[in-house]
Amino acid sequence: YYPNYYKQDYFIEVTDDVFEALKKADRKETAYRERVRYHKAYYHLFSFCEVKYNALNMAVILTPDKVYENKAAKEQLYNAIHRLPHKQARRIYAHYFFGMSLKTIANAEGISIPAVHYSVYSGLRRLKNI
């Protein structure tokens, strides 16, 4: 495992847990090398190649046009949410942006779950019209 430091072979007895951890690390490294080979990502631009990382992890690389479109769409969405009544905007924001469940929102506001559901649903209808 450390060829640069040890010039002779040393055998050390380890526990099964350590052995499994070493085997798991070896399998991950082998899988990484296989992804590099499969995607032909042998090139490097600098010490850390973001293009190689994105190619191997199959992330979507956005063009400047797409970045601008996403930013414009988010701006439109936030502007539309600000045009909603305060309660609806707060509940939609909590549910969709913070990932809170309707039950959690209802408990926090001290109202029933159907009331929160109706508020979010009607707010979404208003957003669609806006």
Short mmCIF file of C-alpha atoms in Angstrom, two decimals:
data_model
loop_
_atom_site.label_atom_id
_atom_site.label_comp_id
_atom_site.label_asym_id
_atom_site.label_seq_id
_atom_site.Cartn_x
_atom_site.Cartn_y
_atom_site.Cartn_z
CA TYR A 1 0.00 0.00 0.00
CA TYR A 2 2.94 2.40 0.54
CA PRO A 3 5.59 1.62 -2.13
CA ASN A 4 7.28 5.01 -1.79
CA TYR A 5 8.01 4.53 1.90
CA TYR A 6 8.77 0.85 2.28
CA LYS A 7 11.42 -0.73 0.07
CA GLN A 8 10.92 -4.23 1.52
CA ASP A 9 7.76 -6.23 2.05
CA TYR A 10 6.29 -6.17 5.55
CA PHE A 11 3.46 -8.42 6.59
CA ILE A 12 1.20 -7.21 9.36
CA GLU A 13 -1.69 -9.15 10.78
CA VAL A 14 -4.88 -7.04 10.90
CA THR A 15 -8.41 -7.59 12.13
CA ASP A 16 -11.22 -8.51 9.77
CA ASP A 17 -12.66 -4.98 9.99
CA VAL A 18 -9.41 -3.40 8.83
CA PHE A 19 -9.09 -6.00 6.07
CA GLU A 20 -12.61 -5.25 4.84
CA ALA A 21 -11.91 -1.50 4.89
CA LEU A 22 -8.76 -1.99 2.82
CA LYS A 23 -10.58 -4.24 0.35
CA LYS A 24 -13.42 -1.71 0.06
CA ALA A 25 -10.93 1.10 -0.65
CA ASP A 26 -9.23 -1.11 -3.25
CA ARG A 27 -12.57 -1.86 -4.94
CA LYS A 28 -13.48 1.85 -5.02
CA GLU A 29 -10.12 2.71 -6.58
CA THR A 30 -10.56 -0.04 -9.17
CA ALA A 31 -14.06 1.20 -9.98
CA TYR A 32 -12.73 4.74 -10.39
CA ARG A 33 -10.02 3.57 -12.77
CA GLU A 34 -12.62 1.63 -14.75
CA ARG A 35 -14.82 4.75 -15.05
CA VAL A 36 -11.80 6.70 -16.27
CA ARG A 37 -11.07 4.02 -18.86
CA TYR A 38 -14.71 3.69 -19.94
CA HIS A 39 -15.25 7.43 -20.38
CA LYS A 40 -11.76 7.93 -21.88
CA ALA A 41 -11.09 10.69 -19.36
CA TYR A 42 -7.31 10.41 -19.46
CA TYR A 43 -6.58 14.10 -19.92
CA HIS A 44 -5.74 16.68 -17.24
CA LEU A 45 -6.00 20.44 -17.54
CA PHE A 46 -4.57 21.38 -14.13
CA SER A 47 -3.98 19.60 -10.85
CA PHE A 48 -7.74 19.15 -10.34
CA CYS A 49 -9.71 18.71 -13.51
CA GLU A 50 -13.33 19.72 -13.07
CA VAL A 51 -14.19 18.51 -16.56
CA LYS A 52 -12.88 15.04 -15.73
CA TYR A 53 -14.77 15.05 -12.42
CA ASN A 54 -18.02 16.05 -14.13
CA ALA A 55 -17.57 13.50 -16.90
CA LEU A 56 -16.95 10.67 -14.48
CA ASN A 57 -19.78 11.59 -12.16
CA MET A 58 -22.09 12.21 -15.11
CA ALA A 59 -22.99 15.68 -13.90
CA VAL A 60 -24.65 18.07 -16.33
CA ILE A 61 -22.33 20.84 -17.46
CA LEU A 62 -24.39 23.97 -17.99
CA THR A 63 -23.64 26.39 -20.77
CA PRO A 64 -23.70 30.12 -20.02
CA ASP A 65 -27.08 30.32 -21.80
CA LYS A 66 -28.56 27.65 -19.53
CA VAL A 67 -27.12 29.32 -16.43
CA TYR A 68 -28.73 32.61 -17.48
CA GLU A 69 -32.06 30.92 -18.24
CA ASN A 70 -32.04 29.18 -14.84
CA LYS A 71 -31.27 32.46 -13.10
CA ALA A 72 -34.04 34.28 -14.99
CA ALA A 73 -36.53 31.49 -14.20
CA LYS A 74 -35.64 31.64 -10.50
CA GLU A 75 -36.07 35.42 -10.50
CA GLN A 76 -39.50 35.07 -12.12
CA LEU A 77 -40.49 32.42 -9.59
CA TYR A 78 -39.38 34.51 -6.60
CA ASN A 79 -41.18 37.59 -8.00
CA ALA A 80 -44.35 35.55 -8.50
CA ILE A 81 -44.16 34.14 -4.97
CA HIS A 82 -43.77 37.68 -3.57
CA ARG A 83 -47.01 38.65 -5.31
CA LEU A 84 -48.94 35.99 -3.37
CA PRO A 85 -50.63 36.71 -0.05
CA HIS A 86 -48.15 36.46 2.82
CA LYS A 87 -49.57 33.24 4.32
CA GLN A 88 -49.62 31.39 1.01
CA ALA A 89 -46.13 32.56 0.09
CA ARG A 90 -44.76 31.53 3.49
CA ARG A 91 -46.37 28.09 3.30
CA ILE A 92 -45.28 27.41 -0.29
CA TYR A 93 -41.76 28.56 0.52
CA ALA A 94 -41.61 26.35 3.63
CA HIS A 95 -42.99 23.32 1.80
CA TYR A 96 -41.05 23.49 -1.47
CA PHE A 97 -37.85 25.32 -0.57
CA PHE A 98 -37.28 24.11 2.99
CA GLY A 99 -38.81 20.66 2.39
CA MET A 100 -41.16 20.90 5.36
CA SER A 101 -44.15 18.58 5.35
CA LEU A 102 -47.67 19.97 5.47
CA LYS A 103 -48.07 18.42 8.93
CA THR A 104 -44.97 20.24 10.21
CA ILE A 105 -46.20 23.54 8.82
CA ALA A 106 -49.63 22.98 10.35
CA ASN A 107 -48.12 22.19 13.76
CA ALA A 108 -45.84 25.24 13.60
CA GLU A 109 -48.74 27.57 12.75
CA GLY A 110 -51.27 25.87 15.01
CA ILE A 111 -53.78 25.12 12.25
CA SER A 112 -55.14 21.97 10.60
CA ILE A 113 -53.34 20.06 7.88
CA PRO A 114 -56.23 20.46 5.37
CA ALA A 115 -56.03 24.24 5.86
CA VAL A 116 -52.32 24.21 4.98
CA HIS A 117 -52.99 21.90 2.03
CA TYR A 118 -55.71 24.18 0.69
CA SER A 119 -53.51 27.24 1.17
CA VAL A 120 -50.59 25.67 -0.69
CA TYR A 121 -52.85 24.33 -3.44
CA SER A 122 -54.59 27.67 -4.00
CA GLY A 123 -51.22 29.44 -3.90
CA LEU A 124 -49.92 27.14 -6.63
CA ARG A 125 -53.00 27.89 -8.74
CA ARG A 126 -52.31 31.60 -8.31
CA LEU A 127 -48.69 31.08 -9.27
CA LYS A 128 -49.81 29.31 -12.41
CA ASN A 129 -51.96 32.29 -13.35
CA ILE A 130 -49.19 34.77 -12.56
#
